[in-house]
mmCIF file of C-alpha atoms and ligand atoms in Angstrom:
data_model
loop_
_atom_site.group_PDB
_atom_site.id
_atom_site.type_symbol
_atom_site.label_atom_id
_atom_site.label_comp_id
_atom_site.label_asym_id
_atom_site.label_seq_id
_atom_site.Cartn_x
_atom_site.Cartn_y
_atom_site.Cartn_z
ATOM 1 C CA MET A 23 76.180 -24.496 -3.715
ATOM 2 C CA SER A 24 79.798 -26.898 -3.978
ATOM 3 C CA ILE A 25 83.201 -26.371 -2.479
ATOM 4 C CA PHE A 26 84.281 -25.554 -5.383
ATOM 5 C CA ASN A 27 81.681 -22.520 -6.452
ATOM 6 C CA PHE A 28 82.081 -21.512 -2.666
ATOM 7 C CA PHE A 29 85.719 -20.416 -3.136
ATOM 8 C CA ARG A 30 85.472 -19.431 -6.554
ATOM 9 C CA ALA A 31 82.447 -17.251 -5.552
ATOM 10 C CA ALA A 32 84.033 -15.956 -2.521
ATOM 11 C CA PRO A 33 86.453 -13.470 -3.162
ATOM 12 C CA ARG A 34 85.412 -10.647 -5.393
ATOM 13 C CA ALA A 35 82.047 -11.183 -7.347
ATOM 14 C CA SER A 36 81.602 -9.112 -10.049
ATOM 15 C CA ALA A 37 78.344 -8.051 -8.006
ATOM 16 C CA VAL A 38 80.547 -7.030 -5.281
ATOM 17 C CA GLN A 39 83.068 -5.164 -7.601
ATOM 18 C CA ALA A 40 80.011 -3.648 -9.138
ATOM 19 C CA LYS A 41 78.855 -2.004 -5.782
ATOM 20 C CA GLU A 42 81.735 -1.309 -4.863
ATOM 21 C CA ARG A 43 83.053 0.634 -8.536
ATOM 22 C CA LEU A 44 79.342 2.490 -7.591
ATOM 23 C CA GLN A 45 79.843 3.899 -4.471
ATOM 24 C CA ILE A 46 82.650 5.567 -5.382
ATOM 25 C CA VAL A 47 81.997 7.630 -8.366
ATOM 26 C CA MET A 48 79.059 7.856 -7.539
ATOM 27 C CA ALA A 49 79.750 9.957 -4.663
ATOM 28 C CA HIS A 50 82.177 11.572 -6.471
ATOM 29 C CA GLU A 51 79.158 12.666 -9.205
ATOM 30 C CA ARG A 52 76.488 13.652 -5.971
ATOM 31 C CA ALA A 53 79.047 15.890 -4.365
ATOM 32 C CA GLY A 54 80.362 17.671 -7.374
ATOM 33 C CA ARG A 55 76.185 18.215 -8.413
ATOM 34 C CA SER A 56 76.386 21.609 -6.243
ATOM 35 C CA GLY A 57 79.231 22.977 -6.948
ATOM 36 C CA PRO A 58 80.974 24.105 -10.766
ATOM 37 C CA ASP A 59 83.192 21.928 -12.572
ATOM 38 C CA TYR A 60 86.117 23.309 -11.057
ATOM 39 C CA LEU A 61 88.582 21.423 -13.554
ATOM 40 C CA PRO A 62 88.819 23.533 -16.029
ATOM 41 C CA MET A 63 89.408 26.568 -13.729
ATOM 42 C CA LEU A 64 91.746 25.029 -11.695
ATOM 43 C CA GLN A 65 93.685 24.073 -14.343
ATOM 44 C CA GLN A 66 93.841 27.648 -16.574
ATOM 45 C CA GLU A 67 94.896 29.136 -13.553
ATOM 46 C CA LEU A 68 97.644 26.566 -12.301
ATOM 47 C CA LEU A 69 98.989 27.079 -16.492
ATOM 48 C CA ALA A 70 98.685 31.230 -15.936
ATOM 49 C CA VAL A 71 100.899 30.864 -12.551
ATOM 50 C CA ILE A 72 103.260 28.639 -14.290
ATOM 51 C CA ALA A 73 103.686 30.810 -17.716
ATOM 52 C CA LYS A 74 104.615 33.319 -15.815
ATOM 53 C CA TYR A 75 108.203 31.315 -15.427
ATOM 54 C CA VAL A 76 108.190 29.975 -18.448
ATOM 55 C CA ASN A 77 107.076 29.174 -21.559
ATOM 56 C CA ILE A 78 104.778 26.243 -21.400
ATOM 57 C CA ASP A 79 102.850 24.372 -24.507
ATOM 58 C CA GLU A 80 99.671 23.566 -23.323
ATOM 59 C CA ASN A 81 99.557 20.661 -25.743
ATOM 60 C CA LYS A 82 102.042 18.924 -23.296
ATOM 61 C CA VAL A 83 99.803 19.475 -20.256
ATOM 62 C CA GLU A 84 98.298 16.060 -18.610
ATOM 63 C CA VAL A 85 95.948 15.896 -16.486
ATOM 64 C CA LYS A 86 95.633 12.258 -14.543
ATOM 65 C CA LEU A 87 92.795 11.812 -11.793
ATOM 66 C CA ASP A 88 92.293 8.949 -9.783
ATOM 67 C CA ARG A 89 88.677 8.543 -7.898
ATOM 68 C CA GLY A 90 89.070 6.520 -4.768
ATOM 69 C CA GLY A 91 87.237 5.488 -2.447
ATOM 70 C CA ASP A 92 88.959 7.359 0.619
ATOM 71 C CA CYS A 93 91.520 9.566 -1.205
ATOM 72 C CA SER A 94 91.791 10.898 -4.853
ATOM 73 C CA THR A 95 94.806 11.746 -6.714
ATOM 74 C CA LEU A 96 95.276 14.967 -8.956
ATOM 75 C CA GLU A 97 97.960 14.823 -11.211
ATOM 76 C CA VAL A 98 99.641 17.598 -13.760
ATOM 77 C CA ASN A 99 102.574 16.994 -15.073
ATOM 78 C CA ILE A 100 103.890 19.925 -17.450
ATOM 79 C CA GLU A 101 106.372 19.587 -20.102
ATOM 80 C CA LEU A 102 108.991 22.506 -19.427
ATOM 81 C CA PRO A 103 110.555 23.454 -23.069
ATOM 82 C CA ALA A 104 114.512 22.041 -22.631
ATOM 83 C CA ARG A 105 116.808 25.160 -22.640
ATOM 84 C CA GLU A 106 118.238 26.161 -25.891
ATOM 85 C CA GLN A 107 122.074 25.694 -25.268
ATOM 86 C CA ALA A 108 121.412 21.765 -24.088
ATOM 87 C CA LYS A 109 119.101 21.444 -26.680
ATOM 88 C CA ALA A 110 122.066 22.265 -29.111
ATOM 89 C CA ALA A 111 124.470 20.316 -27.429
ATOM 90 C CA ALA A 112 123.344 17.309 -26.916
ATOM 91 C CA ALA A 113 120.491 16.938 -29.605
ATOM 92 C CA ALA A 114 120.080 12.681 -29.928
ATOM 93 C CA LYS A 115 120.643 11.905 -26.447
ATOM 94 C CA THR A 116 118.254 14.561 -24.828
ATOM 95 C CA ALA A 117 115.534 13.900 -27.338
ATOM 96 C CA GLU A 118 114.010 11.122 -25.036
ATOM 97 C CA LYS A 119 114.901 12.284 -21.599
ATOM 98 C CA SER A 120 113.807 15.810 -21.838
ATOM 99 C CA ALA A 121 110.078 14.721 -22.129
ATOM 100 C CA GLY A 122 110.182 13.087 -19.292
ATOM 101 C CA ASN A 123 111.210 16.830 -17.824
ATOM 102 C CA ASP A 124 108.261 17.319 -15.998
ATOM 103 C CA VAL A 125 109.707 19.514 -13.243
ATOM 104 C CA GLY A 126 106.190 21.155 -13.005
ATOM 105 C CA ALA A 127 104.258 17.978 -11.739
ATOM 106 C CA ALA A 128 102.249 18.569 -8.634
ATOM 107 C CA LYS A 129 100.651 15.280 -7.273
ATOM 108 C CA ARG A 130 98.259 15.489 -4.073
ATOM 109 C CA PRO A 131 95.913 13.932 -2.524
ATOM 110 C CA ALA A 132 93.037 15.391 -2.500
ATOM 111 C CA GLY A 133 91.540 15.666 0.956
ATOM 112 C CA GLY A 134 90.972 19.486 0.017
ATOM 113 C CA ALA A 135 89.855 21.693 -2.512
ATOM 114 C CA VAL A 136 91.521 19.631 -5.617
ATOM 115 C CA GLY A 137 88.958 16.524 -4.878
ATOM 116 C CA ASN A 138 85.801 16.014 -3.623
ATOM 117 C CA GLY A 139 86.237 13.626 0.118
ATOM 118 C CA GLY A 140 85.318 9.809 0.389
ATOM 119 C CA ALA A 141 82.710 7.123 -0.912
ATOM 120 C CA LYS A 142 80.972 7.892 2.177
ATOM 121 C CA LYS A 143 80.425 12.095 2.080
ATOM 122 C CA ARG A 144 77.936 12.709 0.966
ATOM 123 C CA ILE A 145 76.582 16.567 0.220
ATOM 124 C CA MET B 20 92.037 9.282 -42.806
ATOM 125 C CA SER B 21 89.644 7.531 -40.192
ATOM 126 C CA LYS B 22 86.536 5.663 -40.555
ATOM 127 C CA ILE B 23 83.708 7.034 -38.327
ATOM 128 C CA ILE B 24 81.423 4.310 -36.968
ATOM 129 C CA VAL B 25 78.306 4.994 -35.556
ATOM 130 C CA MET B 26 76.558 2.606 -33.664
ATOM 131 C CA THR B 27 72.587 3.946 -33.532
ATOM 132 C CA SER B 28 69.342 1.793 -32.776
ATOM 133 C CA GLY B 29 67.267 4.914 -32.709
ATOM 134 C CA LYS B 30 65.099 2.738 -29.040
ATOM 135 C CA GLY B 31 67.553 2.529 -25.729
ATOM 136 C CA GLY B 32 68.311 -0.238 -23.956
ATOM 137 C CA VAL B 33 69.158 -1.885 -26.625
ATOM 138 C CA GLY B 34 73.144 -2.986 -26.596
ATOM 139 C CA LYS B 35 74.696 -0.086 -27.714
ATOM 140 C CA THR B 36 77.094 0.690 -25.356
ATOM 141 C CA THR B 37 78.085 -2.971 -24.586
ATOM 142 C CA SER B 38 78.334 -3.255 -28.789
ATOM 143 C CA SER B 39 80.451 0.081 -28.568
ATOM 144 C CA ALA B 40 82.809 -1.218 -26.393
ATOM 145 C CA ALA B 41 83.050 -4.739 -27.489
ATOM 146 C CA PHE B 42 83.732 -3.280 -31.046
ATOM 147 C CA ALA B 43 86.038 -0.227 -30.349
ATOM 148 C CA THR B 44 87.649 -3.365 -28.126
ATOM 149 C CA GLY B 45 87.627 -5.269 -30.441
ATOM 150 C CA LEU B 46 89.328 -2.954 -32.768
ATOM 151 C CA ALA B 47 92.228 -2.165 -31.477
ATOM 152 C CA LEU B 48 93.190 -5.771 -30.456
ATOM 153 C CA ARG B 49 93.258 -6.235 -34.011
ATOM 154 C CA GLY B 50 96.099 -3.638 -34.300
ATOM 155 C CA PHE B 51 93.690 -0.641 -35.273
ATOM 156 C CA LYS B 52 94.351 2.762 -33.486
ATOM 157 C CA THR B 53 90.451 3.259 -32.266
ATOM 158 C CA VAL B 54 89.055 5.800 -30.366
ATOM 159 C CA VAL B 55 85.223 5.181 -28.887
ATOM 160 C CA ILE B 56 83.067 8.308 -27.900
ATOM 161 C CA ASP B 57 80.122 8.912 -25.483
ATOM 162 C CA PHE B 58 77.232 10.835 -27.412
ATOM 163 C CA ASP B 59 74.546 10.572 -24.515
ATOM 164 C CA VAL B 60 75.231 13.976 -23.041
ATOM 165 C CA GLY B 61 74.037 14.059 -19.485
ATOM 166 C CA LEU B 62 73.845 9.953 -18.819
ATOM 167 C CA ARG B 63 77.271 8.692 -18.785
ATOM 168 C CA ASN B 64 77.765 5.302 -19.018
ATOM 169 C CA LEU B 65 80.456 3.886 -21.718
ATOM 170 C CA ASP B 66 82.933 4.693 -18.565
ATOM 171 C CA LEU B 67 81.817 2.875 -16.635
ATOM 172 C CA VAL B 68 81.143 -0.238 -19.064
ATOM 173 C CA MET B 69 84.654 0.430 -20.804
ATOM 174 C CA GLY B 70 85.773 0.289 -16.357
ATOM 175 C CA CYS B 71 87.921 3.936 -16.820
ATOM 176 C CA GLU B 72 84.999 5.778 -14.508
ATOM 177 C CA ARG B 73 87.785 6.992 -11.869
ATOM 178 C CA ARG B 74 89.929 8.251 -14.478
ATOM 179 C CA VAL B 75 87.308 11.004 -16.045
ATOM 180 C CA VAL B 76 88.658 14.301 -15.548
ATOM 181 C CA PHE B 77 87.523 16.179 -18.834
ATOM 182 C CA ASP B 78 85.089 15.638 -21.235
ATOM 183 C CA PHE B 79 84.221 15.765 -24.996
ATOM 184 C CA ILE B 80 81.733 19.378 -24.161
ATOM 185 C CA ASN B 81 85.178 20.570 -22.072
ATOM 186 C CA VAL B 82 86.807 20.018 -25.423
ATOM 187 C CA ILE B 83 84.125 21.341 -27.816
ATOM 188 C CA ASN B 84 84.137 24.326 -25.402
ATOM 189 C CA GLY B 85 88.014 24.813 -25.835
ATOM 190 C CA GLU B 86 87.876 23.823 -21.808
ATOM 191 C CA ALA B 87 90.454 21.471 -22.710
ATOM 192 C CA LYS B 88 92.644 20.002 -24.536
ATOM 193 C CA LEU B 89 91.390 16.817 -26.928
ATOM 194 C CA ASN B 90 94.529 14.771 -25.665
ATOM 195 C CA GLN B 91 94.006 15.536 -22.042
ATOM 196 C CA ALA B 92 90.678 14.557 -22.379
ATOM 197 C CA LEU B 93 91.397 11.325 -24.478
ATOM 198 C CA ILE B 94 91.455 8.286 -21.491
ATOM 199 C CA LYS B 95 93.871 5.922 -22.801
ATOM 200 C CA ASP B 96 92.505 2.280 -21.921
ATOM 201 C CA LYS B 97 95.234 0.289 -19.550
ATOM 202 C CA ARG B 98 94.769 -3.256 -20.851
ATOM 203 C CA ILE B 99 94.766 -2.593 -24.541
ATOM 204 C CA GLU B 100 96.775 -0.879 -26.808
ATOM 205 C CA ASN B 101 95.734 1.394 -29.793
ATOM 206 C CA LEU B 102 92.520 2.258 -27.588
ATOM 207 C CA TYR B 103 91.456 5.159 -26.246
ATOM 208 C CA ILE B 104 87.751 7.238 -24.546
ATOM 209 C CA LEU B 105 86.669 10.419 -25.024
ATOM 210 C CA PRO B 106 84.007 10.102 -22.162
ATOM 211 C CA THR B 107 81.089 12.552 -22.197
ATOM 212 C CA SER B 108 79.691 15.310 -19.396
ATOM 213 C CA GLN B 109 77.789 14.314 -17.331
ATOM 214 C CA THR B 110 76.632 17.667 -16.332
ATOM 215 C CA ARG B 111 75.454 19.074 -19.461
ATOM 216 C CA ASP B 112 72.763 18.599 -21.356
ATOM 217 C CA LYS B 113 73.032 17.874 -25.579
ATOM 218 C CA ASP B 114 72.811 20.778 -26.125
ATOM 219 C CA ALA B 115 76.052 21.567 -26.095
ATOM 220 C CA LEU B 116 77.190 19.537 -28.868
ATOM 221 C CA THR B 117 77.250 21.403 -31.525
ATOM 222 C CA ARG B 118 77.920 20.716 -35.227
ATOM 223 C CA GLU B 119 81.275 22.742 -35.664
ATOM 224 C CA GLY B 120 82.205 21.844 -31.998
ATOM 225 C CA VAL B 121 81.884 18.217 -32.956
ATOM 226 C CA GLU B 122 83.541 18.932 -36.352
ATOM 227 C CA LYS B 123 86.461 20.123 -35.018
ATOM 228 C CA VAL B 124 87.155 17.635 -32.674
ATOM 229 C CA LEU B 125 86.230 14.187 -35.329
ATOM 230 C CA ASN B 126 88.538 16.193 -37.618
ATOM 231 C CA GLU B 127 91.426 16.514 -35.028
ATOM 232 C CA LEU B 128 90.645 12.345 -34.210
ATOM 233 C CA SER B 129 91.208 12.083 -37.836
ATOM 234 C CA LYS B 130 94.889 12.813 -37.569
ATOM 235 C CA ASP B 131 95.468 10.431 -35.495
ATOM 236 C CA PHE B 132 92.894 7.332 -35.154
ATOM 237 C CA ASP B 133 92.407 4.434 -37.685
ATOM 238 C CA TYR B 134 88.453 3.898 -36.403
ATOM 239 C CA ILE B 135 86.211 6.794 -34.182
ATOM 240 C CA LEU B 136 83.133 4.798 -33.175
ATOM 241 C CA CYS B 137 80.418 6.978 -32.151
ATOM 242 C CA ASP B 138 78.146 5.559 -29.088
ATOM 243 C CA SER B 139 74.548 6.889 -30.080
ATOM 244 C CA PRO B 140 71.938 7.779 -27.191
ATOM 245 C CA ALA B 141 68.760 6.917 -27.809
ATOM 246 C CA GLY B 142 65.681 8.572 -29.598
ATOM 247 C CA ILE B 143 65.989 10.687 -32.681
ATOM 248 C CA GLU B 144 67.152 14.315 -31.003
ATOM 249 C CA ARG B 145 69.997 16.260 -30.959
ATOM 250 C CA GLY B 146 72.974 13.412 -29.775
ATOM 251 C CA ALA B 147 71.409 11.312 -31.326
ATOM 252 C CA LEU B 148 71.783 13.093 -35.076
ATOM 253 C CA MET B 149 75.062 14.572 -33.819
ATOM 254 C CA SER B 150 76.394 10.845 -33.331
ATOM 255 C CA LEU B 151 75.696 10.013 -37.319
ATOM 256 C CA TYR B 152 75.947 13.262 -38.739
ATOM 257 C CA PHE B 153 79.626 12.332 -40.059
ATOM 258 C CA ALA B 154 79.775 8.960 -39.883
ATOM 259 C CA ASP B 155 80.879 6.973 -42.702
ATOM 260 C CA HIS B 156 79.297 3.399 -41.440
ATOM 261 C CA ALA B 157 76.412 2.629 -39.884
ATOM 262 C CA ILE B 158 76.018 0.060 -36.976
ATOM 263 C CA ILE B 159 71.866 -0.333 -36.238
ATOM 264 C CA VAL B 160 71.879 -2.021 -33.331
ATOM 265 C CA THR B 161 68.508 -3.942 -32.747
ATOM 266 C CA ASN B 162 66.553 -6.792 -30.546
ATOM 267 C CA PRO B 163 64.316 -8.887 -32.097
ATOM 268 C CA GLU B 164 61.287 -7.405 -30.551
ATOM 269 C CA VAL B 165 58.846 -5.232 -32.381
ATOM 270 C CA SER B 166 59.289 -1.435 -30.968
ATOM 271 C CA SER B 167 63.385 -2.255 -31.724
ATOM 272 C CA VAL B 168 63.056 -3.145 -35.290
ATOM 273 C CA ARG B 169 60.724 -0.228 -36.043
ATOM 274 C CA ASP B 170 63.185 2.162 -34.417
ATOM 275 C CA SER B 171 65.576 0.824 -36.037
ATOM 276 C CA ASP B 172 63.913 1.511 -39.876
ATOM 277 C CA ARG B 173 62.963 4.776 -38.146
ATOM 278 C CA ILE B 174 67.197 5.291 -38.124
ATOM 279 C CA LEU B 175 67.911 4.037 -41.215
ATOM 280 C CA GLY B 176 65.432 7.005 -42.814
ATOM 281 C CA VAL B 177 67.277 9.349 -40.969
ATOM 282 C CA LEU B 178 70.506 7.978 -41.857
ATOM 283 C CA ASN B 179 69.330 8.563 -45.809
ATOM 284 C CA SER B 180 68.418 12.377 -45.075
ATOM 285 C CA ARG B 181 69.874 13.352 -43.035
ATOM 286 C CA SER B 182 73.521 12.244 -42.382
ATOM 287 C CA ARG B 183 76.282 14.370 -43.498
ATOM 288 C CA ARG B 184 76.581 11.932 -46.411
ATOM 289 C CA ALA B 185 72.868 11.863 -47.868
ATOM 290 C CA GLU B 186 73.295 15.916 -47.419
ATOM 291 C CA GLN B 187 75.557 16.206 -49.613
ATOM 292 C CA GLY B 188 74.849 13.585 -51.752
ATOM 293 C CA LEU B 189 78.174 11.561 -51.441
ATOM 294 C CA GLU B 190 78.101 8.001 -51.308
ATOM 295 C CA PRO B 191 75.531 6.923 -48.352
ATOM 296 C CA VAL B 192 76.673 5.667 -44.727
ATOM 297 C CA THR B 193 76.821 1.975 -45.383
ATOM 298 C CA GLN B 194 74.134 0.292 -42.675
ATOM 299 C CA GLN B 195 74.798 -3.130 -40.743
ATOM 300 C CA LEU B 196 72.848 -4.788 -38.930
ATOM 301 C CA LEU B 197 74.169 -6.120 -35.283
ATOM 302 C CA LEU B 198 70.719 -8.205 -33.707
ATOM 303 C CA THR B 199 71.409 -8.316 -30.337
ATOM 304 C CA ARG B 200 70.395 -10.000 -27.396
ATOM 305 C CA TYR B 201 69.255 -13.179 -29.626
ATOM 306 C CA ASP B 202 68.035 -15.837 -27.532
ATOM 307 C CA PRO B 203 67.861 -18.699 -29.949
ATOM 308 C CA GLU B 204 65.488 -21.218 -27.859
ATOM 309 C CA ARG B 205 62.938 -18.225 -27.883
ATOM 310 C CA VAL B 206 62.766 -18.449 -31.717
ATOM 311 C CA GLU B 207 62.524 -22.153 -31.884
ATOM 312 C CA LYS B 208 59.714 -22.155 -29.164
ATOM 313 C CA GLY B 209 58.113 -19.048 -32.080
ATOM 314 C CA GLU B 210 58.197 -16.588 -29.282
ATOM 315 C CA MET B 211 60.542 -14.140 -30.359
ATOM 316 C CA LEU B 212 61.519 -12.796 -33.787
ATOM 317 C CA LYS B 213 63.698 -14.803 -36.104
ATOM 318 C CA VAL B 214 66.752 -13.179 -37.934
ATOM 319 C CA ASP B 215 65.596 -13.845 -40.818
ATOM 320 C CA ASP B 216 62.431 -12.053 -39.889
ATOM 321 C CA VAL B 217 64.416 -8.842 -39.054
ATOM 322 C CA LEU B 218 66.458 -9.226 -42.306
ATOM 323 C CA GLU B 219 63.351 -9.296 -44.376
ATOM 324 C CA ILE B 220 62.261 -6.712 -42.698
ATOM 325 C CA LEU B 221 65.516 -4.030 -42.445
ATOM 326 C CA ALA B 222 66.255 -5.201 -45.365
ATOM 327 C CA ILE B 223 70.204 -4.410 -44.882
ATOM 328 C CA PRO B 224 72.940 -6.961 -44.434
ATOM 329 C CA LEU B 225 73.602 -9.016 -41.395
ATOM 330 C CA LEU B 226 76.759 -8.030 -39.402
ATOM 331 C CA GLY B 227 76.376 -10.673 -36.679
ATOM 332 C CA VAL B 228 74.172 -11.977 -34.629
ATOM 333 C CA ILE B 229 75.200 -11.546 -30.444
ATOM 334 C CA PRO B 230 73.212 -14.051 -28.298
ATOM 335 C CA GLU B 231 71.201 -13.139 -24.686
ATOM 336 C CA SER B 232 73.937 -14.193 -22.505
ATOM 337 C CA GLN B 233 74.790 -13.665 -18.733
ATOM 338 C CA ALA B 234 78.784 -12.305 -19.347
ATOM 339 C CA VAL B 235 77.353 -9.064 -20.409
ATOM 340 C CA LEU B 236 76.094 -8.333 -17.445
ATOM 341 C CA ARG B 237 79.315 -10.189 -15.508
ATOM 342 C CA ALA B 238 81.469 -7.593 -18.013
ATOM 343 C CA SER B 239 79.587 -4.536 -17.019
ATOM 344 C CA ASN B 240 79.502 -5.290 -13.540
ATOM 345 C CA VAL B 241 83.421 -5.206 -13.203
ATOM 346 C CA GLY B 242 83.887 -1.990 -16.193
ATOM 347 C CA MET B 243 85.298 -5.093 -18.806
ATOM 348 C CA PRO B 244 84.256 -5.117 -22.377
ATOM 349 C CA VAL B 245 82.454 -8.466 -23.493
ATOM 350 C CA ILE B 246 84.698 -8.490 -26.147
ATOM 351 C CA LEU B 247 87.788 -9.605 -23.869
ATOM 352 C CA ASP B 248 85.449 -12.402 -22.269
ATOM 353 C CA GLU B 249 86.949 -14.934 -24.735
ATOM 354 C CA VAL B 250 84.878 -18.134 -22.953
ATOM 355 C CA SER B 251 81.345 -16.373 -24.005
ATOM 356 C CA ASN B 252 79.383 -16.551 -26.561
ATOM 357 C CA ALA B 253 78.765 -12.796 -26.652
ATOM 358 C CA GLY B 254 82.609 -12.227 -26.611
ATOM 359 C CA LEU B 255 82.992 -14.866 -29.212
ATOM 360 C CA ALA B 256 80.271 -13.217 -31.497
ATOM 361 C CA TYR B 257 81.186 -9.632 -31.276
ATOM 362 C CA SER B 258 84.906 -11.139 -32.193
ATOM 363 C CA ASP B 259 83.568 -12.483 -35.418
ATOM 364 C CA ALA B 260 81.163 -9.140 -36.286
ATOM 365 C CA VAL B 261 84.331 -7.674 -36.148
ATOM 366 C CA GLY B 262 85.712 -9.416 -38.157
ATOM 367 C CA ARG B 263 83.019 -9.432 -40.746
ATOM 368 C CA PHE B 264 83.533 -5.640 -40.617
ATOM 369 C CA LEU B 265 86.460 -6.102 -41.857
ATOM 370 C CA GLY B 266 85.988 -7.995 -44.551
ATOM 371 C CA GLU B 267 86.347 -11.094 -43.820
ATOM 372 C CA ASP B 268 83.885 -14.071 -43.836
ATOM 373 C CA ILE B 269 83.176 -15.373 -41.097
ATOM 374 C CA GLU B 270 79.934 -17.695 -40.603
ATOM 375 C CA HIS B 271 77.498 -17.295 -37.973
ATOM 376 C CA ARG B 272 77.682 -18.837 -34.797
ATOM 377 C CA PHE B 273 75.008 -18.506 -31.723
ATOM 378 C CA VAL B 274 72.148 -18.738 -34.152
ATOM 379 C CA THR B 275 70.844 -22.098 -33.288
ATOM 380 C CA PRO B 276 69.481 -23.339 -29.331
ATOM 381 C CA GLN B 277 73.292 -25.054 -28.214
ATOM 382 C CA LYS B 278 73.265 -28.663 -28.091
ATOM 383 C CA LYS B 279 72.921 -29.348 -24.487
ATOM 384 C CA GLY B 280 76.328 -31.500 -23.676
ATOM 385 C CA LEU B 281 78.611 -34.575 -25.154
ATOM 386 C CA PHE B 282 75.451 -37.091 -24.028
ATOM 387 C CA SER B 283 72.888 -35.579 -25.704
ATOM 388 C CA ARG B 284 75.217 -34.620 -28.311
ATOM 389 C CA LEU B 285 76.255 -38.150 -28.816
ATOM 390 C CA LEU B 286 72.456 -39.494 -28.769
ATOM 391 C CA ARG B 287 71.971 -36.955 -31.730
ATOM 392 C CA ARG B 288 74.338 -38.425 -33.626
ATOM 393 C CA SER B 289 73.111 -41.591 -33.682
ATOM 394 C CA ALA B 290 69.758 -40.924 -34.149
HETATM 395 N N1 ADP C 15 73.958 -9.923 -25.069
HETATM 396 C C1 ADP C 15 73.348 -9.330 -23.775
HETATM 397 N N2 ADP C 15 72.933 -9.869 -23.681
HETATM 398 C C2 ADP C 15 72.231 -9.707 -22.506
HETATM 399 N N3 ADP C 15 72.207 -8.282 -21.844
HETATM 400 C C3 ADP C 15 72.508 -7.542 -22.380
HETATM 401 C C4 ADP C 15 72.985 -7.964 -23.773
HETATM 402 N N4 ADP C 15 73.082 -6.676 -24.958
HETATM 403 C C5 ADP C 15 73.286 -6.087 -23.634
HETATM 404 N N5 ADP C 15 72.476 -6.186 -22.436
HETATM 405 C C6 ADP C 15 72.101 -5.732 -21.742
HETATM 406 O O1 ADP C 15 71.101 -4.631 -21.980
HETATM 407 C C7 ADP C 15 71.261 -3.418 -21.134
HETATM 408 C C8 ADP C 15 71.264 -2.069 -22.217
HETATM 409 O O2 ADP C 15 72.365 -2.429 -22.685
HETATM 410 P P1 ADP C 15 73.432 -0.836 -23.166
HETATM 411 O O3 ADP C 15 74.274 -1.274 -24.020
HETATM 412 O O4 ADP C 15 73.594 0.196 -21.944
HETATM 413 O O5 ADP C 15 72.119 -0.493 -24.039
HETATM 414 P P2 ADP C 15 71.932 0.971 -24.889
HETATM 415 O O6 ADP C 15 73.201 1.212 -24.928
HETATM 416 O O7 ADP C 15 71.740 0.901 -25.890
HETATM 417 O O8 ADP C 15 70.973 1.810 -24.207
HETATM 418 C C9 ADP C 15 72.079 -3.583 -19.951
HETATM 419 O O9 ADP C 15 71.744 -3.787 -19.335
HETATM 420 C C10 ADP C 15 73.344 -4.123 -20.829
HETATM 421 O O10 ADP C 15 73.974 -5.549 -19.627
HETATM 422 MG MG1 MG C 16 73.812 3.208 -23.857
#
């Protein structure tokens, strides 16, 4: 192997990336196999609680997940409706702003109930 | 109204998922808003090939069952504008795919997307049938190998009899051949079926020939559709195939053994 090849192959060969990706995704899958898929229920319950206080449009709920090796993040963005008066007052100006008005955002590392542990955890 | 494409083959392991990822990416690169759907319920793989496996929250089946909204299950590609993935469930089975459920999701996607690409599972049972039922266009992924060619013929029969277009007596689903894992050197040695042999047997138009290529494994290792590897033969061949699908007239490449290099090329020329 030439020095050139050595340096090119060394940092992150595609096979190394393949292994890392598989370890992460499969650790989560194996952990989840025993229990029910809790995400749909988690979402419904979260929404039910929030709906007690504000009107929310179910189509404006965004759920994002990033499964990592040591920690996963679940991000729930709920767009809250703009107040009626506020809407009337600054019609065009707030149009964009209100879309980013996600007060209900809950971002949490998922060591506990929300995500399923790290890559090393096996069930 | 969007166009629905099914990537199908009958046989497993011939390159449907590789081709679905490449094709969807190619259409999006050309500016079409595209979603690629994994119909292989229980054996999710498109997410790995597209490199979005860590971001799957909800899936196609959750949407069919009303457990999640479509926009929550759709994953936006991080590299390519206009490209979305709808992953499938890893835990349920194919019975979760009801015709009404699939239709509802496709109708909703139709409002928003130019192309809906359905990655079919192997076989000719429920999952495969659901993935082709609503199709306008079928891309038949075939390897130059006897069992693959025969299974492709079976699938053509199914498209002609059991698709929505067939059942309702509409204009038939268009059918084009994508011959993958083609090895021109083995063809030249007489060890592998030629493009023309396969075309003669299946008698459908040729969309493209994708050469056997090491770039495909490299791309799937890192979760990148191979069409983004612009120096690979396979990537270029997919790009050409997308162009042809959109009506461009592009000559087929990589169907004859590659010249060995400048030296042998010069020798050849002077010969
Ligand atoms: N052109 C090609 N060159 C080399 N390997 C390929 C090619 N196309 C597909 N493969 C490999 O073949 C295997 C099956 O491909 P896949 O797309 O998963 O098939 P299917 O979805 O039809 O089951 C994978 O390992 C893939 O990397
Ligand atoms: Mg597949």
